PDB file of C-alpha atoms in Angstrom:
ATOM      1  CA  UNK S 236      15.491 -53.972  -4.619  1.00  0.00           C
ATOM      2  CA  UNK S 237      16.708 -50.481  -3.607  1.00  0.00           C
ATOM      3  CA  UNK S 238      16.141 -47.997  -5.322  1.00  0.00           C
ATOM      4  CA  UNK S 239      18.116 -44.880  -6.023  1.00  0.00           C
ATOM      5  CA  UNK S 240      16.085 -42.709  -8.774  1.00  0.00           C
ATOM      6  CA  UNK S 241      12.188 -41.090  -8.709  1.00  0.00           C
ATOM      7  CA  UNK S 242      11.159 -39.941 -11.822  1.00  0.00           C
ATOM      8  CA  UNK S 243       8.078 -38.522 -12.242  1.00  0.00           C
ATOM      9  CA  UNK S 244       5.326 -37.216 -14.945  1.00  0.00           C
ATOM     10  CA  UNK S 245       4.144 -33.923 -14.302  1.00  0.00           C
ATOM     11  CA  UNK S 246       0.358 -33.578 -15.923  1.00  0.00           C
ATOM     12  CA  UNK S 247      -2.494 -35.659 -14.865  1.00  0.00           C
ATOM     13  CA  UNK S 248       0.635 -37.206 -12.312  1.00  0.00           C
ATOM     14  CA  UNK S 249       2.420 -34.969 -10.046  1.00  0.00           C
ATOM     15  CA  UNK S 250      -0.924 -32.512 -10.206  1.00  0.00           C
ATOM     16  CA  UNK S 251      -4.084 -32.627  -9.458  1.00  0.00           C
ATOM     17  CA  UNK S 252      -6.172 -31.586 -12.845  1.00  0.00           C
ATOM     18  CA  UNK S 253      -7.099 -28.360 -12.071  1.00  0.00           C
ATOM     19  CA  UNK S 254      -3.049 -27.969 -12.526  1.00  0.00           C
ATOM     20  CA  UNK S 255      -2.387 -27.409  -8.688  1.00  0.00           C
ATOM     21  CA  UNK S 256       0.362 -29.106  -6.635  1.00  0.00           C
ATOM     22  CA  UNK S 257      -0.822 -30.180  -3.208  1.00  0.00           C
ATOM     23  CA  UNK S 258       1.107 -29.653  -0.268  1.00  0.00           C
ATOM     24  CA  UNK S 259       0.510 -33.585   0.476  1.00  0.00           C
ATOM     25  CA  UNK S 260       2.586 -34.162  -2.566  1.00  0.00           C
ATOM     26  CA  UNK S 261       5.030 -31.598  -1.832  1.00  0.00           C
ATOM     27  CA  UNK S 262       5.513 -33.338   1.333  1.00  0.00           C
ATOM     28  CA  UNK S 263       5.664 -37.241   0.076  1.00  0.00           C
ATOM     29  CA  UNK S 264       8.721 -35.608  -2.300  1.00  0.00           C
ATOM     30  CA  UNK S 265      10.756 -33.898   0.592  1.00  0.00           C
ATOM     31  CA  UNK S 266      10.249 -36.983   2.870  1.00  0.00           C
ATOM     32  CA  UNK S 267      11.367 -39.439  -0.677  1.00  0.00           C
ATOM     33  CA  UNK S 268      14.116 -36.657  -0.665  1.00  0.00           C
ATOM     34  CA  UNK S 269      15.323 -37.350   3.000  1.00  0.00           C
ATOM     35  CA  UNK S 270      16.058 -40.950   2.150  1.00  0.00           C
ATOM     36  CA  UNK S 271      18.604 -40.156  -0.085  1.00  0.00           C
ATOM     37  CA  UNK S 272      16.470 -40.645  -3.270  1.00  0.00           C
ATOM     38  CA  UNK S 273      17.620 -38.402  -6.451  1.00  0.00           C
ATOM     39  CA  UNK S 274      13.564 -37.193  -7.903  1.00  0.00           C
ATOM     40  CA  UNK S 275      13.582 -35.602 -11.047  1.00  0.00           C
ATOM     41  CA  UNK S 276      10.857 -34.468 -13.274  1.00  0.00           C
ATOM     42  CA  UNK S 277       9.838 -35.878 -16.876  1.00  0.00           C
ATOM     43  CA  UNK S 278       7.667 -34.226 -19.117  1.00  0.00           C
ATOM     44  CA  UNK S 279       6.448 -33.011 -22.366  1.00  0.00           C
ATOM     45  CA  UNK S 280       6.093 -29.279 -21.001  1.00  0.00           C
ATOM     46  CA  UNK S 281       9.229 -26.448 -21.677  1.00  0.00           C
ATOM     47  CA  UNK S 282      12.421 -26.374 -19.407  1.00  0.00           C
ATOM     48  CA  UNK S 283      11.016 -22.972 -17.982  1.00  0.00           C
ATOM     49  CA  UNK S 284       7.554 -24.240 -16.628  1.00  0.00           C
ATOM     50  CA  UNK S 285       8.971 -27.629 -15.191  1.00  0.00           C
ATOM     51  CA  UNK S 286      11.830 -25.904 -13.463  1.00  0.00           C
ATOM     52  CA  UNK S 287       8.857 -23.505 -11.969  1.00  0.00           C
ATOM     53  CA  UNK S 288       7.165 -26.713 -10.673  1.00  0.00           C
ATOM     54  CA  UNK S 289      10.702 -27.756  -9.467  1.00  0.00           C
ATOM     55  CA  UNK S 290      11.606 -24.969  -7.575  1.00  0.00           C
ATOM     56  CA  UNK S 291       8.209 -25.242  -5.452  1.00  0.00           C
ATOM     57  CA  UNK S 292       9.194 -28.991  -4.765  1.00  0.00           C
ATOM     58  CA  UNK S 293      12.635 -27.476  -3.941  1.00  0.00           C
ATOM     59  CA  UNK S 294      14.526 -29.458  -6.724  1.00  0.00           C
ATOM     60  CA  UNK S 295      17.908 -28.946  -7.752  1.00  0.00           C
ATOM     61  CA  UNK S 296      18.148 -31.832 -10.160  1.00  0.00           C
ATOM     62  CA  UNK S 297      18.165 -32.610 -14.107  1.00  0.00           C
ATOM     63  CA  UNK S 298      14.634 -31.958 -15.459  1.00  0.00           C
ATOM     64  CA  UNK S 299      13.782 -34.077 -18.537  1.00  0.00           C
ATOM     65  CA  UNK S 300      11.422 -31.640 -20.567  1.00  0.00           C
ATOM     66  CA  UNK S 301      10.647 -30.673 -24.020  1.00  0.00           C
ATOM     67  CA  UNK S 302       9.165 -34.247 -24.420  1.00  0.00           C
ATOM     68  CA  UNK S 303      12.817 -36.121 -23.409  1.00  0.00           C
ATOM     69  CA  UNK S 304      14.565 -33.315 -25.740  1.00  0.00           C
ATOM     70  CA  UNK S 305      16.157 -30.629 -23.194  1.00  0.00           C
ATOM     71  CA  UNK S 306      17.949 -31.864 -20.063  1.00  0.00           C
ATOM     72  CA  UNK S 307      18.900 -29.531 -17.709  1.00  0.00           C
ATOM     73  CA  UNK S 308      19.002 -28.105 -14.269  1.00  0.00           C
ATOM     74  CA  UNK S 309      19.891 -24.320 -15.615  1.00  0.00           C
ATOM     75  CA  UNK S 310      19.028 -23.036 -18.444  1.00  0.00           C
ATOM     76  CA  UNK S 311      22.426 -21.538 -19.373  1.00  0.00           C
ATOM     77  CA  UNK S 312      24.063 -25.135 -18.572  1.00  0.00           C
ATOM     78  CA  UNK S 313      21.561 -28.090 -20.672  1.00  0.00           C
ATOM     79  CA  UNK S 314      23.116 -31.445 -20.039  1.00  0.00           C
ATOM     80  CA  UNK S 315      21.533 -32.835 -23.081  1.00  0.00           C
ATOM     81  CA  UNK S 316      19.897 -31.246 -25.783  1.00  0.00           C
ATOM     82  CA  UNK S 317      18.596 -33.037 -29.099  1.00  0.00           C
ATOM     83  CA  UNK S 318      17.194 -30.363 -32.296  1.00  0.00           C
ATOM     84  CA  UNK S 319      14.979 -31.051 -34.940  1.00  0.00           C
ATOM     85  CA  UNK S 320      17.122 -29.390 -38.009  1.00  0.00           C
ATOM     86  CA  UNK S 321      15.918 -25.751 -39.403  1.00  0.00           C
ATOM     87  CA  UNK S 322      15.499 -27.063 -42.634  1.00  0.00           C
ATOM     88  CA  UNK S 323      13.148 -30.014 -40.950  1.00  0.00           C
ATOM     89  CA  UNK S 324      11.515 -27.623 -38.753  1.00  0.00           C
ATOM     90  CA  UNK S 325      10.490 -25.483 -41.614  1.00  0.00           C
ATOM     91  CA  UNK S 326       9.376 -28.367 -44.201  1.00  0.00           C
ATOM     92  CA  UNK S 327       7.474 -30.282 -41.273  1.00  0.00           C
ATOM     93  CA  UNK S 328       5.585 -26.309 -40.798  1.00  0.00           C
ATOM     94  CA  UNK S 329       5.177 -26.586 -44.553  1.00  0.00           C
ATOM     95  CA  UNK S 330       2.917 -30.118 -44.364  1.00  0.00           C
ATOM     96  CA  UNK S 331       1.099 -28.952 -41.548  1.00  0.00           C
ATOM     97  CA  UNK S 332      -0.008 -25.638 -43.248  1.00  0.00           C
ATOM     98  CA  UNK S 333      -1.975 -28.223 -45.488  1.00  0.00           C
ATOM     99  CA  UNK S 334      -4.345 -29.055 -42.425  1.00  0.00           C
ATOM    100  CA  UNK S 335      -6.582 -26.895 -40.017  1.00  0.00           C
ATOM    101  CA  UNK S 336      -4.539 -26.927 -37.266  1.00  0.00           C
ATOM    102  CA  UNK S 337      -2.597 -25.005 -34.633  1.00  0.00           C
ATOM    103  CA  UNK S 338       1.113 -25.581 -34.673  1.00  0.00           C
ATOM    104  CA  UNK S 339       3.688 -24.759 -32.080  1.00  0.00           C
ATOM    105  CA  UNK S 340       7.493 -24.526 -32.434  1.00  0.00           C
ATOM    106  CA  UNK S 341       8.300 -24.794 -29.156  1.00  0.00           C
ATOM    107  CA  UNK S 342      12.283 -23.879 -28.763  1.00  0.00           C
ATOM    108  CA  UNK S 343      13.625 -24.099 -25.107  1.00  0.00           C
ATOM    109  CA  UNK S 344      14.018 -19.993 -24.788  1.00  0.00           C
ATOM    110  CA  UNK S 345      10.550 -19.460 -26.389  1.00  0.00           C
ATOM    111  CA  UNK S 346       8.070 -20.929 -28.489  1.00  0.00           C
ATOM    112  CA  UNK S 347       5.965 -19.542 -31.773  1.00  0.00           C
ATOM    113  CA  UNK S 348       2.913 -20.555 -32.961  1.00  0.00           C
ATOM    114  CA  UNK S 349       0.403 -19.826 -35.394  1.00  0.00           C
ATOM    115  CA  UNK S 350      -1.760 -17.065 -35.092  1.00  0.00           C
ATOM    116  CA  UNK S 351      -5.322 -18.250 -33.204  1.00  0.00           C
ATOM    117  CA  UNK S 352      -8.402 -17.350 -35.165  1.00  0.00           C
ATOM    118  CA  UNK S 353     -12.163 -17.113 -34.316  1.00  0.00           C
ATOM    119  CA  UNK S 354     -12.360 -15.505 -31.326  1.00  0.00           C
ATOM    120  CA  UNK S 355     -14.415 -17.643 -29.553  1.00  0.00           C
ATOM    121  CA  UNK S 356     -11.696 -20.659 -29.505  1.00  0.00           C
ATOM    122  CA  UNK S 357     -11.632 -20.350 -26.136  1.00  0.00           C
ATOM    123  CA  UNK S 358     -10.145 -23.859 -25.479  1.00  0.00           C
ATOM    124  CA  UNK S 359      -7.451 -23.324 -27.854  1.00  0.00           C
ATOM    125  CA  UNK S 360      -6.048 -20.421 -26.572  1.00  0.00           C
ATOM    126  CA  UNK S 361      -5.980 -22.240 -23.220  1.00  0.00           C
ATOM    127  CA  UNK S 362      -4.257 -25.286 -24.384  1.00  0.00           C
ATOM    128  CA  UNK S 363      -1.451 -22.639 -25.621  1.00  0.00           C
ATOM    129  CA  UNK S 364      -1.253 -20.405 -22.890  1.00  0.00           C
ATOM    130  CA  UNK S 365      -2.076 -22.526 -19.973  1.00  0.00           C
ATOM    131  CA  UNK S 366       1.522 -23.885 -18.999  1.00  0.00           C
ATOM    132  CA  UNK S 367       3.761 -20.583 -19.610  1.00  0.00           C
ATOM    133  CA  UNK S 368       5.509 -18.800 -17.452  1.00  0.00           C
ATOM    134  CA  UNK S 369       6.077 -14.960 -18.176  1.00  0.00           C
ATOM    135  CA  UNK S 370       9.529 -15.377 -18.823  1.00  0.00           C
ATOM    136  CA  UNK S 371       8.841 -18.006 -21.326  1.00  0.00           C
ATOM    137  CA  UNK S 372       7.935 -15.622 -24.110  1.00  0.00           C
ATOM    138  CA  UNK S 373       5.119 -17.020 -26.383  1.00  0.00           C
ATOM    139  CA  UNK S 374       4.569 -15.431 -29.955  1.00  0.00           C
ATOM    140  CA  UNK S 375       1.909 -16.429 -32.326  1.00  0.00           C
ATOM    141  CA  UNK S 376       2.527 -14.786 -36.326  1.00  0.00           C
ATOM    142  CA  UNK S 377       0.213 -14.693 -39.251  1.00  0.00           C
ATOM    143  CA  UNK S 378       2.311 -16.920 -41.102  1.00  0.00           C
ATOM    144  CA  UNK S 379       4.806 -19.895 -39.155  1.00  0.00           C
ATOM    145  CA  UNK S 380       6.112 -21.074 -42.666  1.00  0.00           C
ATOM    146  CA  UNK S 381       7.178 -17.588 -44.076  1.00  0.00           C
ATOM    147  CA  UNK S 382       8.437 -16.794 -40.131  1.00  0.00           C
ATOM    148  CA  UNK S 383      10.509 -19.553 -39.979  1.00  0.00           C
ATOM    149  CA  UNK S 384      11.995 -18.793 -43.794  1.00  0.00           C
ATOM    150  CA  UNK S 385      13.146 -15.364 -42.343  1.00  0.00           C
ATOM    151  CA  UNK S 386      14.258 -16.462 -38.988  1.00  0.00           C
ATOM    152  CA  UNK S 387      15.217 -20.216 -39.081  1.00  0.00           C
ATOM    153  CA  UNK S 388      14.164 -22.306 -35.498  1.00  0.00           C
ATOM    154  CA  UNK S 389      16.135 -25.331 -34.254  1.00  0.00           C
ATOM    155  CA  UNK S 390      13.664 -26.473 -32.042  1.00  0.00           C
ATOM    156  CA  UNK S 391      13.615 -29.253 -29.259  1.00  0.00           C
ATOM    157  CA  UNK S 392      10.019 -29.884 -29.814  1.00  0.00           C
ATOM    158  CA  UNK S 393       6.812 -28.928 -32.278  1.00  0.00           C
ATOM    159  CA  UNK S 394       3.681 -29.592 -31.138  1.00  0.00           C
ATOM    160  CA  UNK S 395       0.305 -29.806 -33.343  1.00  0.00           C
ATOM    161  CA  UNK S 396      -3.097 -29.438 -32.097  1.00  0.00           C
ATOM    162  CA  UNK S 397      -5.283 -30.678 -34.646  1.00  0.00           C
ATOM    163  CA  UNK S 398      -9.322 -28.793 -34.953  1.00  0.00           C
ATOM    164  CA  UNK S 399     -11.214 -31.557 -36.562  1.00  0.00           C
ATOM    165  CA  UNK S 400     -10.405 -34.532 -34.619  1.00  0.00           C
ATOM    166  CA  UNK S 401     -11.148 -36.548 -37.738  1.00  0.00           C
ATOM    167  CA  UNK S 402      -7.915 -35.412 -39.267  1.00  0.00           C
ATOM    168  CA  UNK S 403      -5.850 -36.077 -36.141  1.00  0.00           C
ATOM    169  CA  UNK S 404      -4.666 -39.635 -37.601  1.00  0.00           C
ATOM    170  CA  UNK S 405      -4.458 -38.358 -40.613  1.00  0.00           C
ATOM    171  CA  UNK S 406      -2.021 -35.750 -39.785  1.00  0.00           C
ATOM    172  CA  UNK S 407      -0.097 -38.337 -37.208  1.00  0.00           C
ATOM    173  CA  UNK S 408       0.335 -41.088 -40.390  1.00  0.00           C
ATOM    174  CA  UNK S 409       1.518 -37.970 -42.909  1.00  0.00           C
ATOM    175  CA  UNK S 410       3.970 -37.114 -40.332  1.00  0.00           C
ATOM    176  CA  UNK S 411       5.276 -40.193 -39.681  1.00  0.00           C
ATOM    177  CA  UNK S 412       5.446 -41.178 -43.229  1.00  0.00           C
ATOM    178  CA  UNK S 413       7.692 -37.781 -44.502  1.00  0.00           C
ATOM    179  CA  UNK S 414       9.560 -38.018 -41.554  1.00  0.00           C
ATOM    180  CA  UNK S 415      10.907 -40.911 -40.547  1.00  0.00           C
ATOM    181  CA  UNK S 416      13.564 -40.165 -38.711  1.00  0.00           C
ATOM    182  CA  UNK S 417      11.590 -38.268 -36.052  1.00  0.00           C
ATOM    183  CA  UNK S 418       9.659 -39.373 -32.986  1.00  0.00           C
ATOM    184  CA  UNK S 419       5.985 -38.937 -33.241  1.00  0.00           C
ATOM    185  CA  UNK S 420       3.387 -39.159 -30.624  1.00  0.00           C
ATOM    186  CA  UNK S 421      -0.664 -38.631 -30.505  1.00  0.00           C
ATOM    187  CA  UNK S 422      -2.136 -38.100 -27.208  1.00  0.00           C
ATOM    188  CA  UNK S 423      -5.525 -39.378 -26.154  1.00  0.00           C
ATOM    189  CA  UNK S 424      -6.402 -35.903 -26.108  1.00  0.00           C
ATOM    190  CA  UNK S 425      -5.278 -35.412 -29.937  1.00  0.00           C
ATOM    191  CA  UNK S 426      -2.679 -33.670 -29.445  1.00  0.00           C
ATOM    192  CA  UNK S 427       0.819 -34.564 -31.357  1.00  0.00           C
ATOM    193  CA  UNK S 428       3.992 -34.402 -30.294  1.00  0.00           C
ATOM    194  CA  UNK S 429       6.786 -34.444 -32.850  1.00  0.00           C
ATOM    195  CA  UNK S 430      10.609 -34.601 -31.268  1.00  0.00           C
ATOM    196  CA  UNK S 431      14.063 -35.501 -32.403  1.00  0.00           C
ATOM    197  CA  UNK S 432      15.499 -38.603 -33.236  1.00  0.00           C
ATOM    198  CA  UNK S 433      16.577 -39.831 -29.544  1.00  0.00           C
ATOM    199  CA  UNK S 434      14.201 -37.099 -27.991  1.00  0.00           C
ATOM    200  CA  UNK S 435      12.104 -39.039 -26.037  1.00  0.00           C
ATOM    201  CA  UNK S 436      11.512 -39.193 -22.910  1.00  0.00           C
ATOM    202  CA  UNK S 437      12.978 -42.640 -22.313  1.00  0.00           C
ATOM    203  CA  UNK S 438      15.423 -41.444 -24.514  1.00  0.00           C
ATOM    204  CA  UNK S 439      15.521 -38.253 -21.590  1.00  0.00           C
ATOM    205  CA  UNK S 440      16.004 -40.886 -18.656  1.00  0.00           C
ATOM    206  CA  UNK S 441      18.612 -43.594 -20.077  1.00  0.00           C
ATOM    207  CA  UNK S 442      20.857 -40.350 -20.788  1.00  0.00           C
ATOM    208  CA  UNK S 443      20.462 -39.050 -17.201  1.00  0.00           C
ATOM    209  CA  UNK S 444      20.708 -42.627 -15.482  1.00  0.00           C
ATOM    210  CA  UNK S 445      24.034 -43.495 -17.628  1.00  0.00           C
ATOM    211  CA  UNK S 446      25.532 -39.676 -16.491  1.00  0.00           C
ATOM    212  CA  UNK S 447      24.620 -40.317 -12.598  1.00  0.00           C
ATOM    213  CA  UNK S 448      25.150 -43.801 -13.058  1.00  0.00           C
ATOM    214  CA  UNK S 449      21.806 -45.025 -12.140  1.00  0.00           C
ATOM    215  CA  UNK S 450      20.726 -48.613 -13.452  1.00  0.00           C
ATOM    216  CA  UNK S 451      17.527 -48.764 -14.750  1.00  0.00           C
ATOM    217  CA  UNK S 452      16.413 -51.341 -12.184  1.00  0.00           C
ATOM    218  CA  UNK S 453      17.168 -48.737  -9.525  1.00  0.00           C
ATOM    219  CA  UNK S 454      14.208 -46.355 -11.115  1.00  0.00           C
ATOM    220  CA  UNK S 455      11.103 -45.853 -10.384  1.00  0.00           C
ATOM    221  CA  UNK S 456       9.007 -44.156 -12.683  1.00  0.00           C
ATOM    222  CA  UNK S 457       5.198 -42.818 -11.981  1.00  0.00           C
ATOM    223  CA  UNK S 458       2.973 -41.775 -15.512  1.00  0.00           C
ATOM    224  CA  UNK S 459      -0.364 -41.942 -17.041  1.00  0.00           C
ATOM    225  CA  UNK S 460       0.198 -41.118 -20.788  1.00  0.00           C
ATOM    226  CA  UNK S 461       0.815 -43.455 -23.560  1.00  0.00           C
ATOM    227  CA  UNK S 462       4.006 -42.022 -23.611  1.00  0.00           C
ATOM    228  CA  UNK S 463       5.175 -43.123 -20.181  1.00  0.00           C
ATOM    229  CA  UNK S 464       4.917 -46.786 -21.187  1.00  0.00           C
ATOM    230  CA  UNK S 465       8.278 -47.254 -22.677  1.00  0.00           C
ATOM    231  CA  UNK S 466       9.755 -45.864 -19.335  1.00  0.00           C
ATOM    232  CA  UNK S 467       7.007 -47.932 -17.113  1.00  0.00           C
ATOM    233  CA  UNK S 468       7.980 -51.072 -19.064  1.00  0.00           C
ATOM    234  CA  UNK S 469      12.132 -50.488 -18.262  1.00  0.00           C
ATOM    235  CA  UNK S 470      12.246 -49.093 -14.786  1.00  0.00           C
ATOM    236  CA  UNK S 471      12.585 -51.473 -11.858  1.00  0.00           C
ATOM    237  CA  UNK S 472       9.618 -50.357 -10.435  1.00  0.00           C
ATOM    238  CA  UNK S 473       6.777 -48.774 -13.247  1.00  0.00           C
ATOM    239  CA  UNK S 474       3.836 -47.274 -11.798  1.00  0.00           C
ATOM    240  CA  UNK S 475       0.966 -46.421 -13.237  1.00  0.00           C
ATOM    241  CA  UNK S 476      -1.901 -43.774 -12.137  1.00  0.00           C
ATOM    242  CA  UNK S 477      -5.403 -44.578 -11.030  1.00  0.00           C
ATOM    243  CA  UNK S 478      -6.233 -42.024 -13.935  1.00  0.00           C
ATOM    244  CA  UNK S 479      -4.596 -43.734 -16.904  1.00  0.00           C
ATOM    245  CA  UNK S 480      -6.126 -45.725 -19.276  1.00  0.00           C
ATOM    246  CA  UNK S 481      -6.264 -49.636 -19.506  1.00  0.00           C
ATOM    247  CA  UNK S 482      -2.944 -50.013 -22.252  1.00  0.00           C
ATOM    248  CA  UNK S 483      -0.649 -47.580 -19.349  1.00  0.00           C
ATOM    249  CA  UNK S 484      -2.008 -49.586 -16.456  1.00  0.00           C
ATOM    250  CA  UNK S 485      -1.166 -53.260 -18.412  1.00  0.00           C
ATOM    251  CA  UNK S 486       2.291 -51.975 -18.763  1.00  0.00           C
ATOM    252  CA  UNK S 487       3.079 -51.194 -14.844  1.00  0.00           C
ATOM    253  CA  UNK S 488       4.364 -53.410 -11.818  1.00  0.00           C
ATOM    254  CA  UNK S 489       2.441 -51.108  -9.360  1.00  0.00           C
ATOM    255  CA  UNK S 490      -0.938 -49.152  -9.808  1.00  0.00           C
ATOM    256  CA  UNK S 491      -1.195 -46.312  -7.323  1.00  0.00           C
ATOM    257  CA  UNK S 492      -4.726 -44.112  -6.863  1.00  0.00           C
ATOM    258  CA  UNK S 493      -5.778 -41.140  -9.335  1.00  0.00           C
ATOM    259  CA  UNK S 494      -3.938 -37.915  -9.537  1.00  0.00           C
ATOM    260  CA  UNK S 495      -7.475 -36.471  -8.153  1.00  0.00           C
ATOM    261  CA  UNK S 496      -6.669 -38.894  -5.040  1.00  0.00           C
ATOM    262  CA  UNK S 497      -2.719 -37.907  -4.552  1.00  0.00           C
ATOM    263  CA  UNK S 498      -2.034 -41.177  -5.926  1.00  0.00           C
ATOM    264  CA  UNK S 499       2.012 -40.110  -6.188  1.00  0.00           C
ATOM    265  CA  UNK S 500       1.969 -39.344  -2.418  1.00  0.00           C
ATOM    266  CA  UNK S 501       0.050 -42.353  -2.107  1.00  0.00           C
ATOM    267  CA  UNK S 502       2.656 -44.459  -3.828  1.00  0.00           C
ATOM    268  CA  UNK S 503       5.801 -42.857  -1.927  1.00  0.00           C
ATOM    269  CA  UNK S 504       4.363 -43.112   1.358  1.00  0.00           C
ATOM    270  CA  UNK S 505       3.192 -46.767   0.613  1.00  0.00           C
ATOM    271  CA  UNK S 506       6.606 -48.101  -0.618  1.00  0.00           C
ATOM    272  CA  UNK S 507       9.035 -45.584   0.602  1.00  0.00           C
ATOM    273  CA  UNK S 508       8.561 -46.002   3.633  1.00  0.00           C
ATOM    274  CA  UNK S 509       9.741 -49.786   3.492  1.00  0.00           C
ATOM    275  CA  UNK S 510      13.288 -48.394   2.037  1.00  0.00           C
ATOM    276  CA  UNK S 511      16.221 -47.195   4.587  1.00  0.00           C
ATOM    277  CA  UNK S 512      18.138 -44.247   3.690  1.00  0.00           C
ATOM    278  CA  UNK S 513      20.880 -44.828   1.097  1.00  0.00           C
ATOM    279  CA  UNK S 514      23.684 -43.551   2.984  1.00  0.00           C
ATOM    280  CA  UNK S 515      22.773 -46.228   6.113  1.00  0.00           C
ATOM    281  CA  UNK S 516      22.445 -48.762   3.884  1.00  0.00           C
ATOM    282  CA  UNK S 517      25.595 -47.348   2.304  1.00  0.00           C
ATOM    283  CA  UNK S 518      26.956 -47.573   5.912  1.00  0.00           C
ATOM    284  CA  UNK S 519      25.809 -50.866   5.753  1.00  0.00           C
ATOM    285  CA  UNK S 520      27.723 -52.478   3.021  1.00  0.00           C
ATOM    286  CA  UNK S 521      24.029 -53.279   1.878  1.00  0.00           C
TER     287      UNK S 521
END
């Protein structure tokens, strides 16, 4: 099988997990690049931070971010964009204000949160500043409900980072039960992800594959996340990270090293290199 599409997580994937990009990955990507190969980026992170990691792969493709949410290669021009309502957003910030836990409405020009308290959270305050750039303008208020009711938010994506870890269940089955309609996720770290209806990211994918018309069976898709099995499962070619758990790596055709161990330049270089350009085989008839 040839394949014409690399799509690929970005955290605890593409970098390492002290959050750097290695220039043996940035290498594996130009030399996937050379053969013709479209790469694009999936992830749960904002349009501004993946495009950051984008630009130092030197990618001019559709980014799926915001969870599968916001497509787009400029901001100005998203190719696909799917909104949890104001009136959602606002009664989903409503529930949550029940629990003890930090909420983020994350909108693709900026996100709000609520306000951090105790000063020595340290760990919270990285989880919501660690991923920003400066021009991605985060805000945290006293009050997200009464915000919102003065200044209604749209957003692409809200994420929840639960404090007792005992509630995080119990906040993921409340969700799900008032609403829905929407796509809810809990990562093994306890954080949860709550999206559109058709805001996934295999949602994300499907849309870009039909618009470049890419098959499915011509992807190749790298993750580690619970959320990365749907898109494992579908591509032609799933891979799975040495660093993933047992339920991600069950789900894959191809297990590749850790992100620790450049498993994603691991995994180009070890079946890449097997594939001819596209435009010879193109040549080719092939």
């Amino acid at each position: 099988m040839m394949y014409r599409l690399l799509a690929i997580n970005i955290d605890q994937t593409l970098l390492k997990s002290n959050g750097r990009l290695v220039k043996e990955t940035k290498d594996a990507i130009q030399y996937v690049k050379d053969k013709g190969i479209y790469v694009t980026l999936v992830t749960g992170r904002n349009f501004y931070s993946a495009q950051k990691i984008a630009r130092v792969l030197k990618l001019d493709s559709f980014l799926v971010t915001h969870g599968g949410a916001f497509i787009a290669s400029k901001m100005e021009q998203p190719l696909v964009v799917k909104r949890i309502t104001e009136e959602k957003t606002f009664n989903i910030v409503q529930v949550l204000e029940n629990f003890d836990c930090r909420v983020r409405v994350l909108h693709e020009r900026f996100s709000i949160g609520n306000r951090l308290r105790g000063g020595n959270n340290l760990m919270s305050r990285a989880v919501f500043g660690a991923n920003d750039p400066i021009i991605y303008p985060v805000q945290f208020v006293e009050s997200l409900g009464d915000t919102l009711r003065d200044n209604p938010i749209a957003p692409p994506k809200i994420e929840v980072y639960p404090k007792d870890k005992d509630e995080v269940n119990t906040i993921y089955e409340t969700i799900k039960k008032a609403f829905p309609s929407l796509e809810v996720h809990q990562h093994k770290n306890g954080k949860i992800d709550i999206l559109p209806e058709g805001g996934t990211k295999l949602d994300g994918l499907l849309a870009l594959g039909e618009i470049l018309k890419i098959s499915w069976k011509e992807m190749v898709y790298i993750g580690d996340d619970e959320d990365d099995i749907p898109l494992i499962e579908v591509a032609g070619l799933g891979v799975a990270m040495g660093n993933a758990s047992p339920k991600v790596k069950q789900a894959a055709n191809w297990i590749t090293r850790s992100n620790d161990q450049l498993g994603v330049a691991y995994m180009i270089k070890e079946h890449f290199r097997k594939q001819q350009r596209l435009q010879f085989l193109k040549d080719l008839k092939v």
